[in-house]
XYZ file of C-alpha atoms in Angstrom:
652
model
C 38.222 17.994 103.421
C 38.381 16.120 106.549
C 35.203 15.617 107.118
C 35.334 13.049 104.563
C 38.104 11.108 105.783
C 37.012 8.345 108.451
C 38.383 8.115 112.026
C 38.651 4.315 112.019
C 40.033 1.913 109.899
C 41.525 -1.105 109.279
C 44.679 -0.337 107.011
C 46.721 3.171 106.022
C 48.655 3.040 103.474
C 51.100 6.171 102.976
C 52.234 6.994 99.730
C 50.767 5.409 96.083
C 53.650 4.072 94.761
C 53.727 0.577 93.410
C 54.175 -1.658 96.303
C 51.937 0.038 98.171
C 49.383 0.500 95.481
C 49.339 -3.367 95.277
C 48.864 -4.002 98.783
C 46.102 -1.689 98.705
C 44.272 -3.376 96.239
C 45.025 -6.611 97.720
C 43.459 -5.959 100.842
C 40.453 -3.859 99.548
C 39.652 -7.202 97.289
C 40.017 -9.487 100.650
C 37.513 -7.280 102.310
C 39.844 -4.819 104.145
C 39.028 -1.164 105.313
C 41.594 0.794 103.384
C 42.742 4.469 103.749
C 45.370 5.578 100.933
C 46.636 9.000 101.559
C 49.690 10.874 100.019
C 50.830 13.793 100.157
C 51.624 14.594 96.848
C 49.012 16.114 94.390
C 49.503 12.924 91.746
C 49.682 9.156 91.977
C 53.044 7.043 92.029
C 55.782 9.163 94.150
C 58.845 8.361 92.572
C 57.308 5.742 90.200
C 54.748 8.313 88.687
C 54.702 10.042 84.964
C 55.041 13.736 84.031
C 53.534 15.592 80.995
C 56.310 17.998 80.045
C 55.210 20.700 82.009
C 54.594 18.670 84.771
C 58.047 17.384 84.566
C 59.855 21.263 84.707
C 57.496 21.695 87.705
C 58.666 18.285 89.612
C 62.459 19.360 88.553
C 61.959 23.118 90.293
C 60.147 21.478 93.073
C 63.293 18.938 93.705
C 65.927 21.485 93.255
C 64.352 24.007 96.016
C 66.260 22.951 99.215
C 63.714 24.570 101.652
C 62.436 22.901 104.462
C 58.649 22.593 105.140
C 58.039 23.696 108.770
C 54.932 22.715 110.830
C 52.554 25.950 110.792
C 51.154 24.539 114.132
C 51.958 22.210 117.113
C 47.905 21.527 118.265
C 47.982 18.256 116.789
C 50.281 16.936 119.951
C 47.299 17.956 122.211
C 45.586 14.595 120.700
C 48.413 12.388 122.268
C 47.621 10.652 125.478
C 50.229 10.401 128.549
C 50.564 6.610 127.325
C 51.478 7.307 123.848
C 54.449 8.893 122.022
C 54.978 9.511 118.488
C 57.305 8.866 115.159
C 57.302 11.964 113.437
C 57.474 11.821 109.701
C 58.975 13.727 107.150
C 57.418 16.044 105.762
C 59.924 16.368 102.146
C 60.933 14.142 100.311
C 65.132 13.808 99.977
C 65.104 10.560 97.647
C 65.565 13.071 94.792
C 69.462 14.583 94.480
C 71.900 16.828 91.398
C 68.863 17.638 89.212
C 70.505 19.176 86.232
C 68.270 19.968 83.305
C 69.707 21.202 79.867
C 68.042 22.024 76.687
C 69.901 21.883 73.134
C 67.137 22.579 71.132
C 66.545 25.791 69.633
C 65.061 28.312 72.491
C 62.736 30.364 69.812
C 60.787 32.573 71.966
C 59.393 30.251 73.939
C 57.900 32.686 76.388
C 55.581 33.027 74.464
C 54.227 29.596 73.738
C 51.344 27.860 76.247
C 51.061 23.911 76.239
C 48.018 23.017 73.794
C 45.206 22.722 76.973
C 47.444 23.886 79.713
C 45.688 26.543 82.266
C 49.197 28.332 82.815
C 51.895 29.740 80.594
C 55.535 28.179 80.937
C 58.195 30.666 81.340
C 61.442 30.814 79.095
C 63.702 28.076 79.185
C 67.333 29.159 79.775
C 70.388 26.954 79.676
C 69.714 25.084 83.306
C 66.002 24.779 83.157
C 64.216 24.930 86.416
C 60.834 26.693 85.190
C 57.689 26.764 87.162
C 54.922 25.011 85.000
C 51.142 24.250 86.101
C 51.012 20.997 86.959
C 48.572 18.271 84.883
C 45.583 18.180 85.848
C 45.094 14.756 83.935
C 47.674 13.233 86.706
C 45.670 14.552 89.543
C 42.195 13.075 88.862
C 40.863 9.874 90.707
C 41.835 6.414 89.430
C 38.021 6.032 89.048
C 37.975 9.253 86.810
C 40.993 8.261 84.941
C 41.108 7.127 81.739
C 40.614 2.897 81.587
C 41.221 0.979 78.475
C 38.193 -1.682 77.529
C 38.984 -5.352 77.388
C 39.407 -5.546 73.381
C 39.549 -9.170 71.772
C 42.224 -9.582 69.412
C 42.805 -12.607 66.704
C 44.725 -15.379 67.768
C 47.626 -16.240 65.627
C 49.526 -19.625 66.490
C 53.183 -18.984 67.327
C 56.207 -20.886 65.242
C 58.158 -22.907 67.687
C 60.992 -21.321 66.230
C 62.773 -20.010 69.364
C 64.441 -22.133 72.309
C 61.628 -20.750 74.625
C 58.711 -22.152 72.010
C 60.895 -25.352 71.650
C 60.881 -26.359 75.255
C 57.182 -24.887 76.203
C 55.002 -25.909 73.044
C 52.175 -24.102 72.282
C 52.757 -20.547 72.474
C 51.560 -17.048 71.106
C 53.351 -14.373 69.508
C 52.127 -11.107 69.131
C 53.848 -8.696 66.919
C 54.236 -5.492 67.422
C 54.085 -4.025 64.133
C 51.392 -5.833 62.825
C 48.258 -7.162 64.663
C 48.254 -7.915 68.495
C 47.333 -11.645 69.393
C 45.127 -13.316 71.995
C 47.186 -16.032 74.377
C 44.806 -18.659 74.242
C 47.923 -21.616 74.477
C 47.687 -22.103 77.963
C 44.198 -20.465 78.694
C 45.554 -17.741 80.759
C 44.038 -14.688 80.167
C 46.205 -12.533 78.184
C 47.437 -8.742 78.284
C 45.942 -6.499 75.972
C 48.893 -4.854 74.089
C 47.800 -1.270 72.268
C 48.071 -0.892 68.396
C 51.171 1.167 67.660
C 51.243 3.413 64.564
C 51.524 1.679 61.123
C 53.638 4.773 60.058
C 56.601 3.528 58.209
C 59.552 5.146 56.671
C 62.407 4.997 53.876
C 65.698 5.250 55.642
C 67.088 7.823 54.133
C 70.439 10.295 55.022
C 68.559 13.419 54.926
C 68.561 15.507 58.233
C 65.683 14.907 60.136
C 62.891 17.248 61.077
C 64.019 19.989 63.299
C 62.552 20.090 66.570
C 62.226 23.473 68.433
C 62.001 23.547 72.061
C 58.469 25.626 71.596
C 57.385 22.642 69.849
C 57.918 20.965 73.119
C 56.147 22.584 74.801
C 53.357 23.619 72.857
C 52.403 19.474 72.665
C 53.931 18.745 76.119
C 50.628 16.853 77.111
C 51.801 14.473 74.261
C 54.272 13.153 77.098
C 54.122 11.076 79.547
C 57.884 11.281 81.032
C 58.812 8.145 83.472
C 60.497 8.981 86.580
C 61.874 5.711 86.546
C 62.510 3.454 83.737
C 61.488 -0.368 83.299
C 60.143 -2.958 81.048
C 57.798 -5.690 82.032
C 59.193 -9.444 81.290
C 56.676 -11.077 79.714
C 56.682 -13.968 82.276
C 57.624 -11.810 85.393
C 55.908 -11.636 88.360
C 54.254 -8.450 87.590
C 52.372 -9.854 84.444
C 51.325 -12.529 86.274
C 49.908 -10.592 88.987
C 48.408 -8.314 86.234
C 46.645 -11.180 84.722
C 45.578 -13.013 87.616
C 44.272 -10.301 89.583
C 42.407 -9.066 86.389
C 43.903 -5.522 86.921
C 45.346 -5.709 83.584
C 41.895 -4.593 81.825
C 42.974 -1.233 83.149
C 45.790 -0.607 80.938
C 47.559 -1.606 77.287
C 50.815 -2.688 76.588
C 53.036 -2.825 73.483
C 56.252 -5.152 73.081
C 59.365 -3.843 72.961
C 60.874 -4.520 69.246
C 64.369 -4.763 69.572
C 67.552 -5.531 72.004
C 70.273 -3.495 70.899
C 74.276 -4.151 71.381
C 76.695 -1.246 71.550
C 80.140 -2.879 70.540
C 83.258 -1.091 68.724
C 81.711 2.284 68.834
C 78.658 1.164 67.268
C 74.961 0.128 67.870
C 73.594 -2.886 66.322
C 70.470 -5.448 66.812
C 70.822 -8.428 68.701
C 69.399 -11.610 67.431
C 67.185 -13.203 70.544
C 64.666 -15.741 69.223
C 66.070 -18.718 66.830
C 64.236 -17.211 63.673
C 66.656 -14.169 64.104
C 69.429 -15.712 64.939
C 69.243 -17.801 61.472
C 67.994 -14.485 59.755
C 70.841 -12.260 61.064
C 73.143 -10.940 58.443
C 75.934 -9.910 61.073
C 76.685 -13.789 62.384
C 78.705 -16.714 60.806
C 76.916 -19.437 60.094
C 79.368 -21.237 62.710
C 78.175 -18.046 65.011
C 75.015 -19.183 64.724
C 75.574 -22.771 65.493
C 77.436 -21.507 68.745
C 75.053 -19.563 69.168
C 72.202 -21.646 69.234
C 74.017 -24.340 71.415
C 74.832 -22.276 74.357
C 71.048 -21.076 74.273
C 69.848 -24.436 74.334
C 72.011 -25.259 77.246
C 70.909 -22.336 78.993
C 67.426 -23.820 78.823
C 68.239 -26.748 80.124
C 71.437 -26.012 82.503
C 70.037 -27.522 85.935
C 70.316 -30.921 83.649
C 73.869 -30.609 83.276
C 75.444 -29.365 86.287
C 78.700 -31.526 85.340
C 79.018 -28.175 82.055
C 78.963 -25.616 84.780
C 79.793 -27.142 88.234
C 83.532 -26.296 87.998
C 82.834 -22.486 87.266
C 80.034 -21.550 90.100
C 82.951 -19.250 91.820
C 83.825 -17.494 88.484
C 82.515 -15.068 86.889
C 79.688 -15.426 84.001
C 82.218 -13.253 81.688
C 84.797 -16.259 82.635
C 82.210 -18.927 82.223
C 81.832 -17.797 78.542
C 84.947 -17.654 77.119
C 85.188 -21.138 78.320
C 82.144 -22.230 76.053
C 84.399 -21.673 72.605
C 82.105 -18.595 71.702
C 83.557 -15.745 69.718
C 84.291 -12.071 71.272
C 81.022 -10.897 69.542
C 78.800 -13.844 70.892
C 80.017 -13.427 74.427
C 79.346 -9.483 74.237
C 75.538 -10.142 73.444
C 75.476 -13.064 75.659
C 76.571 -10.865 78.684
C 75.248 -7.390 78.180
C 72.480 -7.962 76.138
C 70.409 -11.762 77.239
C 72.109 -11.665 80.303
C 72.363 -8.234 81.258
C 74.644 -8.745 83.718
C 77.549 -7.162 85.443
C 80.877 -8.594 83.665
C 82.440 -8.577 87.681
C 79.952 -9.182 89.841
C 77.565 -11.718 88.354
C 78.750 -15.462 89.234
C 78.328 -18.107 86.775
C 74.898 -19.336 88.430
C 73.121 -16.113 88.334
C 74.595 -15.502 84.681
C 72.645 -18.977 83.489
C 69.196 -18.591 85.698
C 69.250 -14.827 83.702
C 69.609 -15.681 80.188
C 67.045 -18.472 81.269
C 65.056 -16.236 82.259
C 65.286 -13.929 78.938
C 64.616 -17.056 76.763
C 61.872 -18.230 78.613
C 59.925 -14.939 78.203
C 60.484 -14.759 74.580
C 57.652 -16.004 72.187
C 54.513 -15.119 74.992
C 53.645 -11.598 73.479
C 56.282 -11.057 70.663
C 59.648 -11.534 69.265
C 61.532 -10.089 72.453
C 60.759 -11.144 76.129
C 59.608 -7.289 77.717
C 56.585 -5.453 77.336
C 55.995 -1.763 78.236
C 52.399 -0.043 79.129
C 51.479 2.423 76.632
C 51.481 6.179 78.569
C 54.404 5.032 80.999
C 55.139 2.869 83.523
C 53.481 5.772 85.970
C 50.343 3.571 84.901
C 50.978 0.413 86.436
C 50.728 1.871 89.842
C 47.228 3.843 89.254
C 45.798 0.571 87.629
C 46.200 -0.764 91.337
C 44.380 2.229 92.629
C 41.925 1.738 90.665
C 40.991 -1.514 92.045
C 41.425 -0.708 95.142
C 38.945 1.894 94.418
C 36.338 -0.206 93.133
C 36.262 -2.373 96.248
C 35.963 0.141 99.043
C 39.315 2.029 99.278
C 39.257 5.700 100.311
C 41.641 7.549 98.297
C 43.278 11.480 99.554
C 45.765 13.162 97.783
C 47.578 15.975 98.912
C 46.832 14.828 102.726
C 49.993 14.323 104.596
C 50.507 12.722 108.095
C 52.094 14.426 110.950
C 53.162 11.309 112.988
C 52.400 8.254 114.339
C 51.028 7.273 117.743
C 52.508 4.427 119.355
C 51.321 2.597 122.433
C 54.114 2.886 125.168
C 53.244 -0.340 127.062
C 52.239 -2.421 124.055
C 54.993 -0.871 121.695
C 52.265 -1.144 118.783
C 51.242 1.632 116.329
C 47.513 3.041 117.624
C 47.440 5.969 114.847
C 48.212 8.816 113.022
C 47.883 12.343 113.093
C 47.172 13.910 109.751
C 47.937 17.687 108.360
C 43.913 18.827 110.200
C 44.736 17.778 113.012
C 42.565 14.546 113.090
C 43.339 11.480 114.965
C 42.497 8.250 112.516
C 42.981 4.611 114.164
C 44.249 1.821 112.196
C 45.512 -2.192 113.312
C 48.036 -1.694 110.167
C 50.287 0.595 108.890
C 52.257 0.892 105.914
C 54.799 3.626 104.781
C 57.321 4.431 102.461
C 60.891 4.860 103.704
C 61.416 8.059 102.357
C 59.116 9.607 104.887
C 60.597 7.929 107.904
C 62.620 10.197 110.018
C 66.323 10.387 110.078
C 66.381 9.205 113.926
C 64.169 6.002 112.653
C 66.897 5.027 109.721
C 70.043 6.261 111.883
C 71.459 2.785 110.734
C 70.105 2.260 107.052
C 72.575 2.300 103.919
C 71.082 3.689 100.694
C 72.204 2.795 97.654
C 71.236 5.650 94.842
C 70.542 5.042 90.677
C 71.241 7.716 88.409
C 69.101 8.506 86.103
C 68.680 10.522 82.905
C 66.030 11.478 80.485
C 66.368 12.420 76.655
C 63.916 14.114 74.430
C 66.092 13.107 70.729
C 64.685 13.759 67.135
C 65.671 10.364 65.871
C 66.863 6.514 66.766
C 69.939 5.087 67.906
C 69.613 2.634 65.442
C 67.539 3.955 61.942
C 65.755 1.064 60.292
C 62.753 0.596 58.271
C 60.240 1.867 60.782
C 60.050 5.091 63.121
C 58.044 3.093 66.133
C 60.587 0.619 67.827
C 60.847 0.630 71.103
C 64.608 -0.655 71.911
C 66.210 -1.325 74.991
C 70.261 -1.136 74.985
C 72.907 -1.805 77.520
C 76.636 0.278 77.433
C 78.941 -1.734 78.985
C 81.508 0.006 81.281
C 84.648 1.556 79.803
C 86.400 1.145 82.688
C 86.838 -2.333 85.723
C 84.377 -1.297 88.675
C 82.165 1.225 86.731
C 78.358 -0.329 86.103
C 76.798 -1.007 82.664
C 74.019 1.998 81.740
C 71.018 0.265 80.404
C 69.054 2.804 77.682
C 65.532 2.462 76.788
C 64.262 4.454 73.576
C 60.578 4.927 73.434
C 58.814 5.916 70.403
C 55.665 7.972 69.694
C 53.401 5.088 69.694
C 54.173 4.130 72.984
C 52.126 7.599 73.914
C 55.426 8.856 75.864
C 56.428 11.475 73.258
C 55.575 13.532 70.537
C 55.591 12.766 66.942
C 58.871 12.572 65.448
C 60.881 12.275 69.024
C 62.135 9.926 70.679
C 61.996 9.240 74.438
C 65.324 8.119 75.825
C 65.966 6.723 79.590
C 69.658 5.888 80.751
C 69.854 4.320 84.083
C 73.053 2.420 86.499
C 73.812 2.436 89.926
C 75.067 5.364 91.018
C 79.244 5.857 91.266
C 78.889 9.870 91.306
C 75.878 12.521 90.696
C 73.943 11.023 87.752
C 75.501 13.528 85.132
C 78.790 12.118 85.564
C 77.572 8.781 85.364
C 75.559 9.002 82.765
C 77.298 11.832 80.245
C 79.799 10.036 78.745
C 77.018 7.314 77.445
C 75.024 10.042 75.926
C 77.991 11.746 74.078
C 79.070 8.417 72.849
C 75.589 7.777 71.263
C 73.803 11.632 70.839
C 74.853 14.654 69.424
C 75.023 17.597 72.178
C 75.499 20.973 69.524
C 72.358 22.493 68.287
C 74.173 22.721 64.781
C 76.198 19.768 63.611
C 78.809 20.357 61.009
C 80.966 17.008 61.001
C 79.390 13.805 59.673
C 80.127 11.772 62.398
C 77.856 14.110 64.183
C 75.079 13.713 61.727
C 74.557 10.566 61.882
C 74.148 10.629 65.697
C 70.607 11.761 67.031
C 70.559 15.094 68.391
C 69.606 15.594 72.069
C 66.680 18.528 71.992
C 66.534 18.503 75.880
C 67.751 16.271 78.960
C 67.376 15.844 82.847
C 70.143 14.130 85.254
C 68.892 13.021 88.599
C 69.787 10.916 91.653
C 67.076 8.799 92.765
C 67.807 6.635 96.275
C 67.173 3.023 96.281
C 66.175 1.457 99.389
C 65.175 -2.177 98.221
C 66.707 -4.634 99.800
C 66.985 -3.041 103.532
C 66.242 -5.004 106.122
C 63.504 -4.356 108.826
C 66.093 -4.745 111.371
C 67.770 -1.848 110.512
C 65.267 0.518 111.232
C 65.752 1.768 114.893
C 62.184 2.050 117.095
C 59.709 0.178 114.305
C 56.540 -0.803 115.886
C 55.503 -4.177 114.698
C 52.609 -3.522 112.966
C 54.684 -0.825 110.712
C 55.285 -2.058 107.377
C 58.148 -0.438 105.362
C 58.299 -0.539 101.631
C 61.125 0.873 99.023
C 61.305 2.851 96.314
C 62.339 1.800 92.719
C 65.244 -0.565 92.684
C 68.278 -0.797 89.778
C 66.660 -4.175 88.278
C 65.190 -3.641 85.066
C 62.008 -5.654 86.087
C 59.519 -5.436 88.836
C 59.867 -8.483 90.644
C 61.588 -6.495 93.638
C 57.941 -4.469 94.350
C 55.401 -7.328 93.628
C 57.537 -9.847 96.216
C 57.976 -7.027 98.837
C 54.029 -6.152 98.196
C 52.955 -10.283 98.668
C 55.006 -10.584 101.386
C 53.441 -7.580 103.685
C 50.154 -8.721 102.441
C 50.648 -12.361 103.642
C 52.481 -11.404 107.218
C 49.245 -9.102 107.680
C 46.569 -11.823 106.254
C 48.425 -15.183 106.504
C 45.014 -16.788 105.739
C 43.901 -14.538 102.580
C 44.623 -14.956 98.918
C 46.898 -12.148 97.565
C 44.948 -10.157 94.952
C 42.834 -12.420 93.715
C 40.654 -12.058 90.635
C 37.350 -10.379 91.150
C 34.420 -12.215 89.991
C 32.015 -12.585 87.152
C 28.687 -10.987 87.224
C 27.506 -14.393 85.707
C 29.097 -16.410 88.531
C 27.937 -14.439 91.145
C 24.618 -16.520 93.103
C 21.828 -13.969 94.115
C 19.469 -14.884 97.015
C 15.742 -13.811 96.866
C 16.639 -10.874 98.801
C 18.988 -9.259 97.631
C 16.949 -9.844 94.485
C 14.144 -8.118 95.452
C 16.495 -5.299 96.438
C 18.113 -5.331 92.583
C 14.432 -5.088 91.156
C 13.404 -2.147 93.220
C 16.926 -0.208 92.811
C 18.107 -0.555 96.696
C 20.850 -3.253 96.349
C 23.783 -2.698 98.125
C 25.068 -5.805 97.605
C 29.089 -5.765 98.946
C 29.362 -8.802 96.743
C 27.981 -7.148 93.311
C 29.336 -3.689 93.670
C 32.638 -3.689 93.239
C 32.333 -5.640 89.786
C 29.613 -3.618 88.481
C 31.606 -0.414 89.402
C 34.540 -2.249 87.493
C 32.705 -3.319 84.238
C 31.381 -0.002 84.050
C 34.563 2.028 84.968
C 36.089 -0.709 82.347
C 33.764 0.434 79.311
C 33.663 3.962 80.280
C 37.142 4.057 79.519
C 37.696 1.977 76.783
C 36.597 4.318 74.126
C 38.573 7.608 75.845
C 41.394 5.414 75.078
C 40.807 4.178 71.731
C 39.991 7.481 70.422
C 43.694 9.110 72.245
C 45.261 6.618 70.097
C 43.618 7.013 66.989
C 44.519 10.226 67.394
């Protein structure tokens, strides 16, 4: 309705994806006037989460190639002789060569509805492309959405066992499989990670349970399908933010178990912390002692420039085999600490990565990456959610028409939305996807590809069913990228018991099922019925999706023809497995629009908060409307409304 939507503000931000949601809350906590439309019916644009009928309804949506056309041209009676506009698109085109397959066995699915669905989802043929209601648990408010409770969990003192504990003291482990743990070392405040299933089982050869795609869909709300695929380093700049800005009471995260090699044709773990290096049965004991040393060094590299000095214009893959490691050490080294390109990493970056890896071990667990249970479609809403709380206006499904520049002053005055109305704002910010083609005449995108797995078993079988792994294929061939994989269990409230979530993502060389294909035939089984061995032992692929996704990080403001100044443009997802890409590009807007504020700072406690007599008067007699104590009541009780919703979806 837009009645409700205000004529003047201070700041609109277009689109909810992450670095947008973050500025948003950022300048709703400093005090800001903030208007958050998209267009969209959910939260998160290309960073957002799908149930599984959601998803089949995002894939028909992105493989229809029609054009939206304006049903009327009376909004251009509201632009003054003085003004001109920047249309905007009105589809998105970061989306490209969705493919969608299933393998599973098609048993009348027609005739199966989604357990709580309103609609039923047609029959799924060969090339899926079904129309499917959409969730309406992704298009409620972020006030109305689900928020977990601050929980205090038992500190357990870490073992300084790994290089990361040996240079920093003091720190906490939590592990993953048995109770979470409170940081305390430091006194930060620490993220609350969710308590995965205790389920454990034998390994055994027998074929696993067989998974029917009307099983899929009958618990397709048990899904909560990334569009695109990271992990959180446990010392990144997104944690921090998360912690400092307290928006991490808003969601629960669980460690990811185990970093996986694929060498010789076959997967295997990868020791990381010093306790598994010494514990791994696939190393020499002179491995290990190599091993160890080169970690060590990578610590503490910037102290020894004379080690490294002579290699900065080589590659890391050359720096290593000049460190007397063995073929197997320098594999892990590179594709799994690193994770680096074996061409086009130099020695310098190679060292200030595995740095970084060992450095984030030992905070939350036995690996350095955390992921938020339900997806990383979360992370974004969280933001929303503060923004919320301190005075944000939220409007989905409300697209803009334009906006209205000022000829003389060259500045952005405002925009037109989809009624027709006319809302002024001093700031602006967009995502690049809905810039026109004459405004990014002279930008280069670069474009991932990306695929997603529903399997009915792990990569690698061991003792337990939950692990959440993360695995990177190098290339078979010089100038072709490495595909990183990320397998998500059912505890990680992505999938459905017994299945597995798989994400495979690279730059993109071709259309993402060339790209990616090869990987998944090299680790899955494609048939429906496997009769060789070989084939057994594989997991089984029940269904997949290929896509192209665009990435525009990195572009320069420059290269955008006919920007006003007060236009802020921010990307979409980039290749990097971590988020520091969105949280820098969401500071930096903030702090070129408030130079003088703090970005996202933490809200305050009801206990520190000083009343004056009047506004205590006004508490007593049920009239205060405080801007101070507001937004933190409406937090603490948005907080604890949520926190048992949550528990009792896991416990489930």
């Amino acid at each position: 309705d837009d009645c409700s939507i205000p004529s003047t503000t201070l700041l609109i931000v277009k689109y909810t994806c992450l670095p947008e949601s973050i500025i948003a809350a950022a300048c709703a906590r400093s005090g800001q006037r903030v208007l958050h439309v998209d267009s969209r019916n959910y939260y998160g644009g290309n960073w957002a989460s799908f149930s599984f009928s959601g998803l089949l309804s995002w894939i028909k949506e992105n493989q229809q190639n029609t054009d939206i056309k304006d049903e009327s041209e009376d909004w251009r009676k509201l632009i003054l002789e003085n003004e001109e506009v920047i249309s905007l698109n009105k589809k998105d085109k970061t989306i490209q060569h969705v493919e969608a397959f299933c393998f599973g066995d098609q048993d009348a699915a027609e005739d199966v509805e989604e357990a709580g669905a309103l609609a039923r989802v047609p029959a799924a043929g060969t090339s899926v492309a079904e129309e499917v209601a959409e969730e309406a648990e992704k298009e409620c408010s972020p006030l109305e959405s689900s928020v977990p409770g601050a929980e205090n969990w038992e500190s357990e003192k870490a073992s300084s066992t790994d290089p990361a504990s040996a240079e920093e003291g003091n720190i906490t482990e939590i592990n993953s499989e048995n109770e979470s743990s409170h940081n305390t070392a430091s006194g930060e405040s620490a993220l609350e990670l969710g308590k995965p299933e205790a389920t454990l089982s034998e390994v055994s050869a027998q074929e696993p349970k067989k998974i029917t795609y009307s099983q899929i869909v009958r618990e397709g709300r048990r899904f909560n399908i990334d569009l695109v695929s990271k992990l959180l380093y446990s010392r990144g700049l997104l944690i921090e933010l998360l912690i400092k800005s307290n928006v991490s009471r808003y969601a629960e995260f669980k460690n990811a178990t185990r970093i996986l090699a694929f060498r010789e044709g076959k997967v295997e773990q990868v020791p990381c912390s010093r306790a598994d290096v010494f514990n791994s049965r696939q190393l020499a004991m002179v491995e290990k002692r190599m091993l160890m040393k080169f970690l060590t060094f990578c610590l503490e590299y910037e102290q020894h420039p004379d080690e490294y000095q002579d290699y900065k214009n080589s590659t890391f893959a050359q720096f290593l085999k000049t460190r007397k490691l063995t073929p197997s050490l320098q594999h892990f080294i590179l594709h799994s600490i690193a994770m680096v390109s074996e061409n086009d990493c130099n020695t310098l970056e190679g060292l200030q990565a595995t740095r970084k890896f060992l450095q984030c071990l030992g905070r939350y667990g036995n690996t350095p990456f955390l992921f938020p249970l339900y997806g990383q479609g979360e992370i974004p809403q969280c933001f929303c959610r503060m923004c919320a709380v301190f005075g944000g206006i939220y409007c989905l499904r409300h697209s803009v028409q334009c906006l209205v520049v000022d000829k003389e002053s060259g500045r952005c005055k405002a925009v037109v939305d989809h009624f027709g109305q006319r809302i002024s704002a001093s700031y602006f910010i967009v995502e690049d996807s809905y810039l026109s083609e004459s405004v990014c005449v002279n930008v280069c995108y670069r474009q991932l590809s990306r695929a997603v797995l529903i399997t009915d078993q792990s990569v690698l079988k061991t003792d337990s069913e939950q692990q959440v792994s993360i695995l990177t294929v190098p290339p078979v061939d010089l100038g072709q990228p490495a595909v990183c994989v990320i397998e998500l269990c059912s505890s990680t409230m992505t999938c459905m018991k017994d299945t597995y979530l798989v994400h495979l993502t690279c730059p993109s060389t071709k259309t993402a099922r060339e790209d990616l294909e090869p990987v998944v035939q090299k680790l899955f089984s494609l048939n429906a019925e496997t009769e060789k061995g070989e084939e057994l032992e594989k997991p089984r692929v029940l269904w997949a999706v290929y896509f192209n996704m665009r990435d525009s990080s990195g572009i320069d403001r420059n290269s955008y023809s006919g920007l006003p100044s007060n236009v802020y443009v921010c990307s979409g997802p980039d290749s990097a497995l971590g988020n520091d890409c969105a949280v820098k590009q969401a500071e930096t807007i903030f702090q070129e629009m408030f130079p003088t504020e703090e970005f996202c700072p933490a809200p305050p406690n009801p206990e520190d908060i000083i009343y004056d007599e009047d506004e205590i008067t006004a508490e007593e007699t049920g009239f205060n409307n405080s801007p101070e104590t507001k937004p933190e009541s409406s937090l603490q009780e948005s907080s604890s409304r949520g926190s048992t919703g949550v528990k009792e979806h896991i416990e489930e």
